[in-house]
Short mmCIF file of C-alpha atoms in Angstrom, two decimals:
data_model
loop_
_atom_site.label_atom_id
_atom_site.label_comp_id
_atom_site.label_asym_id
_atom_site.label_seq_id
_atom_site.Cartn_x
_atom_site.Cartn_y
_atom_site.Cartn_z
CA MET A 1 -27.39 -94.59 -66.19
CA LYS A 2 -30.60 -92.51 -65.31
CA ASN A 3 -31.76 -92.38 -61.76
CA LYS A 4 -34.59 -94.63 -60.99
CA ILE A 5 -37.51 -92.86 -59.52
CA LEU A 6 -39.73 -95.62 -57.47
CA LEU A 7 -43.19 -94.93 -56.43
CA SER A 8 -44.45 -96.02 -52.96
CA CYS A 9 -47.38 -98.39 -53.01
CA ALA A 10 -48.44 -96.17 -50.08
CA LEU A 11 -50.04 -93.86 -52.68
CA LEU A 12 -52.89 -96.51 -53.40
CA PHE A 13 -53.96 -96.40 -49.86
CA ASN A 14 -53.62 -92.53 -49.51
CA VAL A 15 -51.18 -92.55 -47.13
CA LEU A 16 -48.28 -90.65 -48.67
CA THR A 17 -45.63 -89.40 -46.37
CA PHE A 18 -43.50 -86.47 -46.29
CA GLY A 19 -40.99 -86.55 -49.30
CA GLN A 20 -42.86 -89.09 -51.38
CA ASN A 21 -43.62 -88.60 -55.14
CA VAL A 22 -47.19 -87.80 -55.59
CA ILE A 23 -46.81 -88.63 -59.51
CA VAL A 24 -47.29 -92.09 -60.94
CA ASN A 25 -44.55 -93.29 -63.30
CA GLY A 26 -42.39 -90.38 -63.23
CA SER A 27 -39.43 -92.25 -64.39
CA PHE A 28 -41.51 -93.38 -67.55
CA ASN A 29 -40.07 -96.71 -66.51
CA ASP A 30 -43.54 -98.24 -67.60
CA GLY A 31 -43.88 -96.48 -70.98
CA LEU A 32 -46.34 -93.58 -70.82
CA ASN A 33 -48.81 -95.31 -68.45
CA SER A 34 -50.60 -92.76 -66.29
CA TRP A 35 -49.74 -89.97 -68.80
CA SER A 36 -52.00 -88.32 -71.55
CA THR A 37 -51.27 -86.28 -74.54
CA PHE A 38 -53.09 -83.39 -76.19
CA LEU A 39 -52.47 -81.92 -79.61
CA ALA A 40 -54.24 -78.63 -81.34
CA ASP A 41 -54.66 -80.65 -84.30
CA TRP A 42 -57.43 -78.42 -85.61
CA GLU A 43 -54.29 -75.89 -86.00
CA GLY A 44 -52.54 -78.91 -88.19
CA VAL A 45 -50.18 -79.70 -85.08
CA THR A 46 -48.77 -83.04 -84.96
CA ALA A 47 -46.20 -84.76 -82.73
CA THR A 48 -45.00 -88.37 -81.80
CA TYR A 49 -44.98 -89.29 -78.53
CA SER A 50 -43.15 -92.53 -77.22
CA ALA A 51 -41.09 -93.39 -74.15
CA ASN A 52 -37.78 -94.85 -75.23
CA ASN A 53 -34.91 -94.91 -72.98
CA GLU A 54 -37.10 -94.90 -70.45
CA GLU A 55 -37.50 -91.05 -71.07
CA ALA A 56 -41.04 -89.39 -72.60
CA ASN A 57 -40.18 -88.42 -76.05
CA VAL A 58 -41.89 -85.86 -77.67
CA THR A 59 -40.73 -85.93 -81.57
CA GLY A 60 -41.75 -84.83 -84.97
CA ILE A 61 -43.64 -81.73 -83.87
CA THR A 62 -44.99 -79.93 -86.89
CA ASN A 63 -46.77 -76.69 -87.17
CA ALA A 64 -46.09 -75.61 -83.64
CA GLY A 65 -45.31 -72.04 -82.83
CA GLY A 66 -48.66 -70.53 -81.89
CA GLN A 67 -49.25 -70.99 -78.39
CA SER A 68 -47.57 -73.23 -75.86
CA TRP A 69 -50.41 -75.34 -75.10
CA TRP A 70 -50.80 -76.94 -78.48
CA VAL A 71 -48.56 -79.45 -77.71
CA GLN A 72 -48.98 -81.11 -74.18
CA LEU A 73 -47.78 -83.90 -72.12
CA ASN A 74 -49.85 -84.31 -69.04
CA GLN A 75 -50.67 -86.61 -65.87
CA VAL A 76 -54.30 -86.08 -64.88
CA LEU A 77 -54.31 -86.57 -61.09
CA THR A 78 -56.52 -89.32 -59.37
CA PRO A 79 -58.88 -88.39 -56.64
CA THR A 80 -56.22 -90.12 -54.40
CA GLN A 81 -53.31 -88.12 -55.55
CA ILE A 82 -55.41 -84.82 -55.21
CA SER A 83 -56.58 -85.83 -51.45
CA SER A 84 -52.85 -86.26 -50.83
CA LEU A 85 -51.95 -83.03 -51.48
CA VAL A 86 -51.99 -80.75 -48.11
CA THR A 87 -53.29 -77.15 -48.60
CA GLY A 88 -51.09 -74.57 -46.89
CA GLU A 89 -48.15 -76.49 -47.40
CA THR A 90 -44.82 -76.12 -49.76
CA TYR A 91 -44.23 -78.37 -52.49
CA GLU A 92 -41.77 -78.86 -55.11
CA ILE A 93 -41.84 -80.13 -58.76
CA SER A 94 -38.67 -81.41 -59.98
CA PHE A 95 -38.02 -82.84 -63.68
CA GLN A 96 -35.25 -83.75 -65.94
CA ALA A 97 -35.17 -82.51 -69.64
CA ARG A 98 -33.31 -81.75 -72.59
CA SER A 99 -34.23 -80.73 -76.31
CA SER A 100 -32.59 -81.32 -79.97
CA VAL A 101 -31.73 -77.70 -79.59
CA SER A 102 -30.68 -74.98 -76.88
CA GLY A 103 -33.20 -72.06 -76.14
CA ARG A 104 -36.39 -74.65 -76.62
CA PRO A 105 -39.02 -73.02 -74.48
CA VAL A 106 -41.08 -75.40 -72.13
CA LYS A 107 -44.08 -74.33 -69.80
CA MET A 108 -44.74 -76.49 -66.83
CA PHE A 109 -48.11 -76.27 -65.59
CA PHE A 110 -49.94 -77.80 -62.38
CA GLY A 111 -53.17 -76.73 -61.62
CA GLU A 112 -56.87 -77.29 -62.47
CA ASN A 113 -57.90 -79.60 -65.25
CA GLY A 114 -60.80 -78.08 -67.16
CA GLY A 115 -62.84 -75.12 -65.94
CA GLY A 116 -60.71 -72.03 -66.10
CA PHE A 117 -57.09 -74.02 -66.10
CA ALA A 118 -56.57 -72.00 -62.48
CA ALA A 119 -52.97 -72.46 -62.20
CA VAL A 120 -51.55 -73.71 -58.50
CA HIS A 121 -48.22 -72.85 -59.97
CA MET A 122 -46.70 -72.69 -63.59
CA GLN A 123 -43.37 -71.38 -64.66
CA ASP A 124 -41.16 -71.39 -68.14
CA TYR A 125 -37.94 -72.96 -68.83
CA THR A 126 -35.56 -73.01 -71.50
CA LEU A 127 -33.99 -76.29 -72.42
CA THR A 128 -30.44 -77.14 -73.59
CA THR A 129 -29.00 -80.17 -75.58
CA THR A 130 -27.98 -81.47 -71.87
CA MET A 131 -30.13 -83.58 -69.68
CA ASP A 132 -30.71 -80.96 -66.73
CA THR A 133 -32.76 -80.88 -63.75
CA TYR A 134 -35.54 -78.16 -63.40
CA THR A 135 -37.22 -77.36 -60.10
CA ALA A 136 -40.27 -74.92 -58.88
CA THR A 137 -41.13 -74.68 -55.30
CA PHE A 138 -44.63 -73.32 -54.22
CA LEU A 139 -47.18 -72.94 -51.85
CA VAL A 140 -50.28 -75.08 -52.63
CA ASN A 141 -52.87 -72.36 -51.62
CA ASN A 142 -55.92 -74.79 -52.75
CA THR A 143 -56.95 -77.78 -54.96
CA TYR A 144 -59.52 -78.42 -57.39
CA THR A 145 -61.70 -81.46 -58.28
CA ASP A 146 -59.91 -82.24 -61.35
CA MET A 147 -56.23 -81.62 -61.49
CA LYS A 148 -53.08 -82.06 -63.79
CA LEU A 149 -49.21 -81.71 -64.06
CA GLY A 150 -48.34 -81.14 -67.67
CA PHE A 151 -45.71 -79.86 -69.88
CA GLU A 152 -46.62 -77.35 -72.66
CA MET A 153 -44.29 -77.31 -75.81
CA GLY A 154 -46.36 -75.63 -78.44
CA LEU A 155 -43.82 -72.85 -79.35
CA SER A 156 -41.39 -75.01 -81.23
CA ASN A 157 -40.97 -77.60 -83.69
CA ASP A 158 -37.89 -78.95 -81.52
CA ASP A 159 -37.88 -82.27 -79.92
CA VAL A 160 -38.38 -82.58 -76.27
CA PHE A 161 -37.21 -85.58 -73.65
CA ILE A 162 -38.58 -85.36 -70.33
CA ASP A 163 -37.39 -87.78 -67.29
CA ASN A 164 -37.77 -88.26 -63.55
CA VAL A 165 -40.76 -86.00 -62.65
CA VAL A 166 -41.34 -85.74 -58.87
CA LEU A 167 -44.03 -83.83 -57.18
CA GLN A 168 -43.45 -83.81 -53.40
CA GLN A 169 -43.79 -82.14 -50.16
CA SER A 170 -40.82 -79.75 -49.30
CA ALA A 171 -38.98 -78.74 -46.39
CA THR A 172 -38.51 -75.24 -47.82
CA GLN A 173 -40.82 -72.63 -46.89
CA VAL A 174 -42.09 -70.63 -49.56
CA THR A 175 -42.99 -66.95 -48.43
CA THR A 176 -46.08 -65.48 -50.11
CA TYR A 177 -47.42 -61.74 -49.89
CA PRO A 178 -51.01 -60.41 -49.63
CA ILE A 179 -51.47 -58.52 -52.81
CA THR A 180 -54.82 -56.42 -53.02
CA PHE A 181 -56.08 -55.50 -56.18
CA LYS A 182 -58.75 -52.32 -56.59
CA VAL A 183 -60.43 -51.17 -59.57
CA ASP A 184 -63.11 -48.40 -60.05
CA MET A 185 -65.74 -49.33 -62.61
CA ALA A 186 -67.27 -46.06 -62.55
CA ASN A 187 -66.50 -45.07 -65.98
CA TYR A 188 -67.24 -48.30 -67.65
CA THR A 189 -70.07 -48.16 -69.94
CA GLY A 190 -70.86 -51.65 -70.41
CA THR A 191 -72.87 -53.95 -68.28
CA PHE A 192 -71.42 -56.64 -65.91
CA THR A 193 -71.94 -58.48 -62.89
CA THR A 194 -68.47 -59.42 -61.42
CA PRO A 195 -65.20 -58.02 -62.14
CA GLU A 196 -62.12 -60.47 -61.90
CA VAL A 197 -58.48 -60.15 -62.06
CA ASN A 198 -56.60 -62.18 -64.54
CA GLY A 199 -52.93 -62.76 -64.78
CA THR A 200 -50.03 -64.64 -65.13
CA PHE A 201 -50.31 -65.82 -61.61
CA ASN A 202 -53.72 -67.61 -62.41
CA ASN A 203 -53.08 -68.46 -66.09
CA TRP A 204 -55.73 -66.06 -67.21
CA CYS A 205 -58.42 -68.41 -65.85
CA GLY A 206 -61.14 -66.29 -66.13
CA SER A 207 -63.46 -66.26 -63.35
CA CYS A 208 -61.38 -68.01 -60.70
CA THR A 209 -60.62 -64.78 -58.95
CA PRO A 210 -63.65 -62.86 -58.65
CA MET A 211 -63.48 -59.31 -56.99
CA VAL A 212 -65.79 -57.96 -54.21
CA ASN A 213 -67.82 -54.77 -54.36
CA THR A 214 -66.41 -52.91 -51.33
CA SER A 215 -67.11 -49.57 -51.68
CA GLY A 216 -69.83 -47.68 -54.39
CA THR A 217 -68.11 -48.48 -57.92
CA ILE A 218 -64.92 -49.97 -56.39
CA TRP A 219 -64.25 -53.78 -56.41
CA GLU A 220 -61.13 -55.48 -54.71
CA VAL A 221 -59.67 -58.88 -54.11
CA THR A 222 -56.66 -60.02 -52.45
CA VAL A 223 -54.16 -62.95 -53.96
CA GLU A 224 -51.23 -64.42 -51.96
CA LEU A 225 -48.42 -64.07 -54.45
CA GLN A 226 -44.68 -65.07 -54.37
CA ALA A 227 -42.10 -62.41 -54.85
CA GLY A 228 -41.47 -61.97 -58.91
CA SER A 229 -42.86 -60.05 -61.86
CA TYR A 230 -46.27 -60.67 -63.13
CA GLU A 231 -48.61 -59.23 -65.81
CA TYR A 232 -52.28 -58.73 -65.43
CA LYS A 233 -55.67 -57.07 -66.40
CA PHE A 234 -59.18 -56.43 -65.12
CA SER A 235 -61.69 -58.42 -66.91
CA HIS A 236 -65.28 -59.41 -66.03
CA ASP A 237 -68.03 -62.28 -66.15
CA ALA A 238 -65.45 -64.97 -67.35
CA TRP A 239 -63.92 -62.65 -69.92
CA ALA A 240 -66.96 -61.36 -71.17
CA GLY A 241 -65.31 -58.18 -71.25
CA GLN A 242 -61.86 -57.04 -70.40
CA GLU A 243 -59.64 -53.85 -70.48
CA ASN A 244 -58.14 -52.35 -73.51
CA LEU A 245 -55.10 -50.94 -72.03
CA THR A 246 -52.82 -48.26 -74.17
CA GLN A 247 -49.25 -49.57 -75.19
CA GLY A 248 -46.79 -47.52 -73.59
CA SER A 249 -48.87 -46.21 -70.80
CA PRO A 250 -46.83 -45.83 -67.32
CA CYS A 251 -48.35 -49.13 -65.84
CA THR A 252 -48.59 -51.47 -68.61
CA ILE A 253 -45.97 -53.82 -70.42
CA THR A 254 -46.34 -55.03 -73.97
CA THR A 255 -45.55 -58.82 -74.80
CA GLY A 256 -45.69 -59.79 -78.39
CA ALA A 257 -49.61 -58.60 -79.49
CA TYR A 258 -51.00 -58.19 -75.76
CA THR A 259 -50.71 -55.11 -73.41
CA ASN A 260 -51.36 -55.86 -69.90
CA ARG A 261 -50.66 -54.10 -66.51
CA SER A 262 -47.29 -55.10 -64.99
CA LEU A 263 -46.58 -55.88 -61.05
CA THR A 264 -43.40 -56.84 -59.17
CA VAL A 265 -44.13 -58.23 -55.94
CA SER A 266 -41.63 -58.01 -52.94
CA GLU A 267 -43.65 -57.45 -50.19
CA ALA A 268 -47.43 -57.11 -48.95
CA ALA A 269 -48.99 -54.40 -50.65
CA THR A 270 -52.74 -52.78 -51.18
CA LEU A 271 -52.47 -51.36 -55.12
CA PRO A 272 -53.95 -48.03 -55.45
CA VAL A 273 -57.52 -47.98 -56.92
CA VAL A 274 -57.36 -47.50 -60.55
CA CYS A 275 -59.98 -46.82 -63.07
CA TRP A 276 -61.09 -49.20 -65.41
CA GLU A 277 -58.47 -49.22 -68.51
CA SER A 278 -56.43 -46.35 -66.94
CA CYS A 279 -53.47 -45.98 -65.00
CA ALA A 280 -54.99 -43.67 -62.48
CA ALA A 281 -57.84 -43.03 -60.33
CA CYS A 282 -61.09 -42.46 -62.23
CA GLY A 283 -61.58 -38.53 -62.57
CA THR A 284 -57.56 -38.04 -62.92
CA ASN A 285 -56.72 -36.67 -66.00
CA THR A 286 -53.60 -38.16 -67.11
CA THR A 287 -54.22 -37.69 -71.05
CA LYS A 288 -52.29 -35.25 -72.83
CA SER A 289 -53.10 -33.68 -76.04
CA VAL A 290 -50.96 -34.38 -79.15
CA THR A 291 -50.92 -33.08 -82.60
CA PHE A 292 -49.19 -34.82 -85.33
CA LYS A 293 -48.42 -33.24 -88.53
CA VAL A 294 -46.93 -34.41 -91.73
CA ASP A 295 -45.68 -32.59 -94.90
CA LEU A 296 -46.31 -35.16 -98.34
CA SER A 297 -45.72 -32.14 -100.69
CA GLN A 298 -42.51 -33.94 -101.96
CA TYR A 299 -44.21 -37.53 -101.68
CA THR A 300 -43.65 -38.90 -105.05
CA GLY A 301 -46.53 -41.93 -105.00
CA THR A 302 -50.22 -41.59 -105.11
CA PHE A 303 -52.36 -41.54 -102.14
CA THR A 304 -55.82 -40.53 -100.88
CA ALA A 305 -55.75 -40.74 -97.24
CA PRO A 306 -52.84 -40.19 -95.06
CA GLU A 307 -52.93 -41.94 -91.56
CA LEU A 308 -51.19 -42.05 -88.50
CA ASN A 309 -50.10 -45.64 -86.82
CA GLY A 310 -48.59 -46.61 -83.91
CA THR A 311 -48.43 -48.42 -80.53
CA PHE A 312 -51.30 -46.16 -79.14
CA ASN A 313 -53.66 -47.79 -81.88
CA ASN A 314 -52.18 -51.09 -82.42
CA TRP A 315 -51.04 -50.31 -85.84
CA CYS A 316 -54.66 -50.55 -86.77
CA GLY A 317 -54.14 -49.17 -90.53
CA SER A 318 -56.97 -46.71 -91.29
CA CYS A 319 -58.47 -46.16 -87.92
CA THR A 320 -56.59 -42.78 -87.31
CA PRO A 321 -56.88 -40.81 -90.46
CA MET A 322 -55.62 -37.44 -91.07
CA THR A 323 -56.82 -34.06 -92.06
CA ASN A 324 -55.75 -31.99 -94.86
CA ALA A 325 -54.35 -28.73 -93.75
CA GLY A 326 -53.45 -27.30 -96.97
CA SER A 327 -50.07 -26.75 -98.54
CA GLY A 328 -49.40 -30.46 -98.84
CA ILE A 329 -49.69 -30.66 -94.51
CA TRP A 330 -51.82 -33.27 -92.93
CA GLU A 331 -52.58 -33.47 -89.25
CA VAL A 332 -54.32 -35.25 -86.48
CA THR A 333 -54.85 -34.70 -82.75
CA LEU A 334 -55.28 -37.20 -80.31
CA ASN A 335 -55.71 -37.55 -76.45
CA LEU A 336 -53.08 -40.06 -75.02
CA PRO A 337 -52.05 -41.29 -71.48
CA GLU A 338 -48.53 -40.04 -70.71
CA GLY A 339 -45.73 -42.51 -71.70
CA ASP A 340 -43.32 -43.59 -74.42
CA TYR A 341 -44.70 -44.44 -77.85
CA GLN A 342 -43.91 -45.32 -81.34
CA TYR A 343 -45.47 -44.16 -84.54
CA LYS A 344 -45.23 -43.57 -88.02
CA PHE A 345 -47.00 -42.03 -91.08
CA SER A 346 -48.83 -44.03 -93.77
CA HIS A 347 -51.88 -43.93 -96.23
CA ASP A 348 -54.77 -45.67 -97.49
CA ASN A 349 -54.69 -48.65 -94.86
CA TRP A 350 -50.88 -49.28 -95.16
CA THR A 351 -50.61 -49.25 -98.87
CA GLY A 352 -48.06 -47.08 -98.49
CA GLN A 353 -45.77 -46.21 -95.46
CA GLU A 354 -42.59 -44.15 -94.63
CA GLU A 355 -39.25 -45.62 -94.83
CA LEU A 356 -37.43 -43.98 -92.02
CA THR A 357 -33.70 -44.24 -91.71
CA PRO A 358 -32.37 -46.23 -88.67
CA GLY A 359 -30.25 -44.32 -86.25
CA SER A 360 -31.85 -40.70 -87.48
CA THR A 361 -32.74 -38.48 -84.67
CA CYS A 362 -36.31 -38.89 -84.31
CA THR A 363 -36.37 -42.74 -85.04
CA ILE A 364 -36.18 -45.75 -83.03
CA THR A 365 -35.29 -49.33 -84.02
CA ASP A 366 -37.17 -52.09 -82.43
CA GLY A 367 -36.01 -55.68 -84.28
CA ALA A 368 -36.32 -55.41 -88.10
CA TYR A 369 -38.76 -52.09 -87.55
CA THR A 370 -37.64 -48.39 -87.58
CA ASN A 371 -40.44 -45.96 -86.37
CA ARG A 372 -40.75 -42.39 -85.06
CA LYS A 373 -40.65 -42.09 -81.28
CA LEU A 374 -42.15 -39.89 -78.91
CA THR A 375 -42.25 -39.34 -74.86
CA LEU A 376 -45.11 -37.66 -74.11
CA THR A 377 -45.40 -35.46 -70.63
CA GLU A 378 -47.47 -32.58 -71.68
CA ASN A 379 -49.88 -31.04 -74.18
CA VAL A 380 -47.76 -30.74 -77.60
CA VAL A 381 -48.13 -29.57 -81.18
CA LEU A 382 -45.23 -31.67 -82.74
CA PRO A 383 -43.53 -29.82 -85.67
CA VAL A 384 -44.24 -30.30 -89.15
CA VAL A 385 -42.00 -33.18 -90.65
CA CYS A 386 -41.47 -34.12 -94.26
CA TRP A 387 -42.63 -37.71 -95.17
CA GLY A 388 -39.76 -40.24 -94.44
CA TYR A 389 -37.58 -37.43 -92.56
CA CYS A 390 -37.08 -36.04 -89.21
CA VAL A 391 -36.98 -32.56 -90.57
CA ASP A 392 -39.66 -30.25 -92.55
CA CYS A 393 -39.47 -30.33 -96.18
CA SER A 394 -37.80 -27.15 -96.59
CA LEU A 395 -34.70 -28.52 -94.74
CA VAL A 396 -34.69 -31.91 -96.90
CA SER A 397 -34.97 -29.41 -100.14
CA ILE A 398 -31.62 -27.74 -98.98
CA GLU A 399 -30.00 -30.96 -97.96
CA GLU A 400 -30.58 -32.21 -101.49
CA ASN A 401 -29.12 -29.20 -102.90
CA GLY A 402 -25.95 -30.57 -102.15
CA LEU A 403 -26.53 -32.76 -105.02
CA SER A 404 -25.77 -30.43 -108.19
CA SER A 405 -25.78 -32.71 -110.95
CA ILE A 406 -27.51 -35.84 -111.21
CA SER A 407 -28.89 -37.65 -114.42
CA MET A 408 -30.92 -40.73 -115.12
CA TYR A 409 -31.16 -42.15 -118.53
CA PRO A 410 -32.95 -43.56 -120.66
CA ASN A 411 -36.32 -42.43 -119.22
CA PRO A 412 -38.72 -44.05 -120.03
CA ALA A 413 -36.28 -47.23 -119.40
CA ASN A 414 -36.45 -50.74 -120.36
CA GLU A 415 -33.75 -52.99 -119.11
CA ILE A 416 -30.95 -50.73 -117.60
CA LEU A 417 -31.30 -47.37 -115.93
CA ASN A 418 -28.08 -45.32 -116.10
CA VAL A 419 -27.23 -43.25 -113.22
CA SER A 420 -24.64 -40.22 -113.43
CA ALA A 421 -23.75 -38.05 -110.58
CA ASP A 422 -21.01 -35.45 -109.54
CA LEU A 423 -20.86 -36.57 -105.82
CA ASN A 424 -20.33 -40.64 -104.87
CA VAL A 425 -23.63 -42.26 -104.42
CA VAL A 426 -23.70 -44.70 -101.61
CA GLU A 427 -26.97 -46.27 -101.96
CA PHE A 428 -30.20 -46.23 -103.84
CA SER A 429 -33.65 -47.32 -103.37
CA VAL A 430 -36.54 -47.92 -105.88
CA TYR A 431 -40.05 -47.22 -104.94
CA ASP A 432 -43.03 -48.37 -106.42
CA ASN A 433 -46.31 -45.79 -107.04
CA ALA A 434 -47.54 -46.73 -103.92
CA GLY A 435 -44.15 -45.39 -102.00
CA LYS A 436 -43.08 -49.24 -101.04
CA ALA A 437 -39.57 -49.80 -101.53
CA ILE A 438 -38.97 -52.68 -103.89
CA VAL A 439 -35.08 -52.56 -104.33
CA THR A 440 -32.38 -51.29 -101.82
CA LYS A 441 -28.58 -51.48 -102.87
CA ALA A 442 -25.59 -50.34 -101.65
CA VAL A 443 -23.31 -49.06 -104.69
CA ASN A 444 -20.64 -46.56 -103.51
CA ALA A 445 -19.95 -44.99 -107.17
CA THR A 446 -20.65 -41.92 -109.27
CA ASP A 447 -21.68 -43.83 -112.13
CA PHE A 448 -23.74 -47.09 -112.46
CA GLN A 449 -26.67 -48.93 -113.48
CA ILE A 450 -29.96 -50.07 -112.13
CA PRO A 451 -31.28 -53.30 -113.79
CA VAL A 452 -35.46 -52.54 -114.06
CA ASP A 453 -36.14 -55.32 -116.81
CA GLN A 454 -37.87 -57.29 -114.01
CA LEU A 455 -40.18 -54.36 -113.02
CA ASN A 456 -43.73 -53.97 -114.29
CA ASN A 457 -44.65 -51.03 -116.59
CA GLY A 458 -45.24 -48.14 -114.53
CA PHE A 459 -43.89 -44.90 -112.64
CA TYR A 460 -41.12 -45.57 -110.18
CA SER A 461 -39.16 -43.40 -107.93
CA VAL A 462 -35.42 -43.60 -107.30
CA ARG A 463 -33.97 -42.15 -103.80
CA LEU A 464 -30.12 -41.49 -104.21
CA LYS A 465 -28.17 -41.21 -100.96
CA THR A 466 -24.56 -39.52 -100.76
CA ALA A 467 -22.70 -38.04 -97.59
CA ASN A 468 -24.30 -34.76 -98.61
CA GLY A 469 -27.98 -35.78 -98.35
CA SER A 470 -30.49 -37.68 -100.53
CA VAL A 471 -32.19 -36.79 -103.87
CA VAL A 472 -35.31 -38.56 -105.24
CA LYS A 473 -35.98 -38.75 -109.32
CA SER A 474 -38.66 -40.48 -111.28
CA PHE A 475 -38.67 -42.62 -114.07
CA VAL A 476 -41.01 -44.83 -116.21
CA LYS A 477 -40.58 -48.43 -117.16
CA ASN A 478 -42.23 -49.41 -120.38
#
């Protein structure tokens, strides 16, 4: 039997007492009355909202997964509900929820309805298949003309069930700390009127946390924050402009496609002045010169323009082209902030890219991707590396000399390519003429066949791996 949450009629007369629920019909005994729904239908998102078994049911969600706010269940507060909130006091939101699967993300949002959607408090939860109780305790620093309490469910298509939603004043006292943010706009080349700070603490609301010019080109603002970890960045004029921070730099954190500043709050703090888009003060040179070099003399594909891609340029494709230094070597020099980076070499706007071996000395594997790694602490000219390897091409050639006898026939091939080696081959990969691996297979044999009947006619390469190294052979499919 579920717990019933009864709403006192005192709410209607704006005389809510301590501990009474601000939310109307939080038990869903009256269906979805007093609740509203929102769907990002322009993204093709659909869902069915109902109130079965005196629970809010959000089911049949399709095309979610983009943003948490794509699917919402909200209670827009009336003026009476808003006026019952006491600024400066601690409140608690509690609710019960479950999902059709464990690990289902849901965001609870309490704050401004419209405008910049400034958050009084918001928090992420992970639901299970059990109807559990979730709580959040926070300080109401300010209220807004329009406010809502909502649940955002747009990151998954899995069903959500919500019950017993309570917003009430709490006897628990929440400690907040004044955090002063400072940014120096001296090096900003654009035009602006008012800088602002945006972050997870205010729901990236735009102009709701404006900064004040305190001295010369320095702007600052103080925000009361609870202990915890936050992401933020500086912007101006309601997101008319914003920082473009370098992934991997020491003051940042990258979450998905976004690189922001990071902050952990445990006490009151005045953060040091930082230059716009920098981790240091203006005039402080924290960038280092780094030269990247790659040898394509043994690359078997065709290319026009090699390029460098990495976390420092958001894997942008052809935006960091390399220069031909002769003898098959290409290079480029960048000035980057100190920090940790991932990168790889590619060509012609990702037409071809390196296939690096996981676990090799120069690489790092991040999920499904294996890239080169770099920790930058000083000016450096990196050694020349062979395309796809951690060493230069002369060492690759020595490694491959361990394979004294390998034959592939017939060449050209039509249906089957026969391979015969004097050493055990553990794996082969077939590459097209753009350098893209189209087939990789473990074999563990000295003699085997590679089916090629499904390949289009053209030029291909085969990389054969053994315990002594690897070798690349070419063939023609006709």
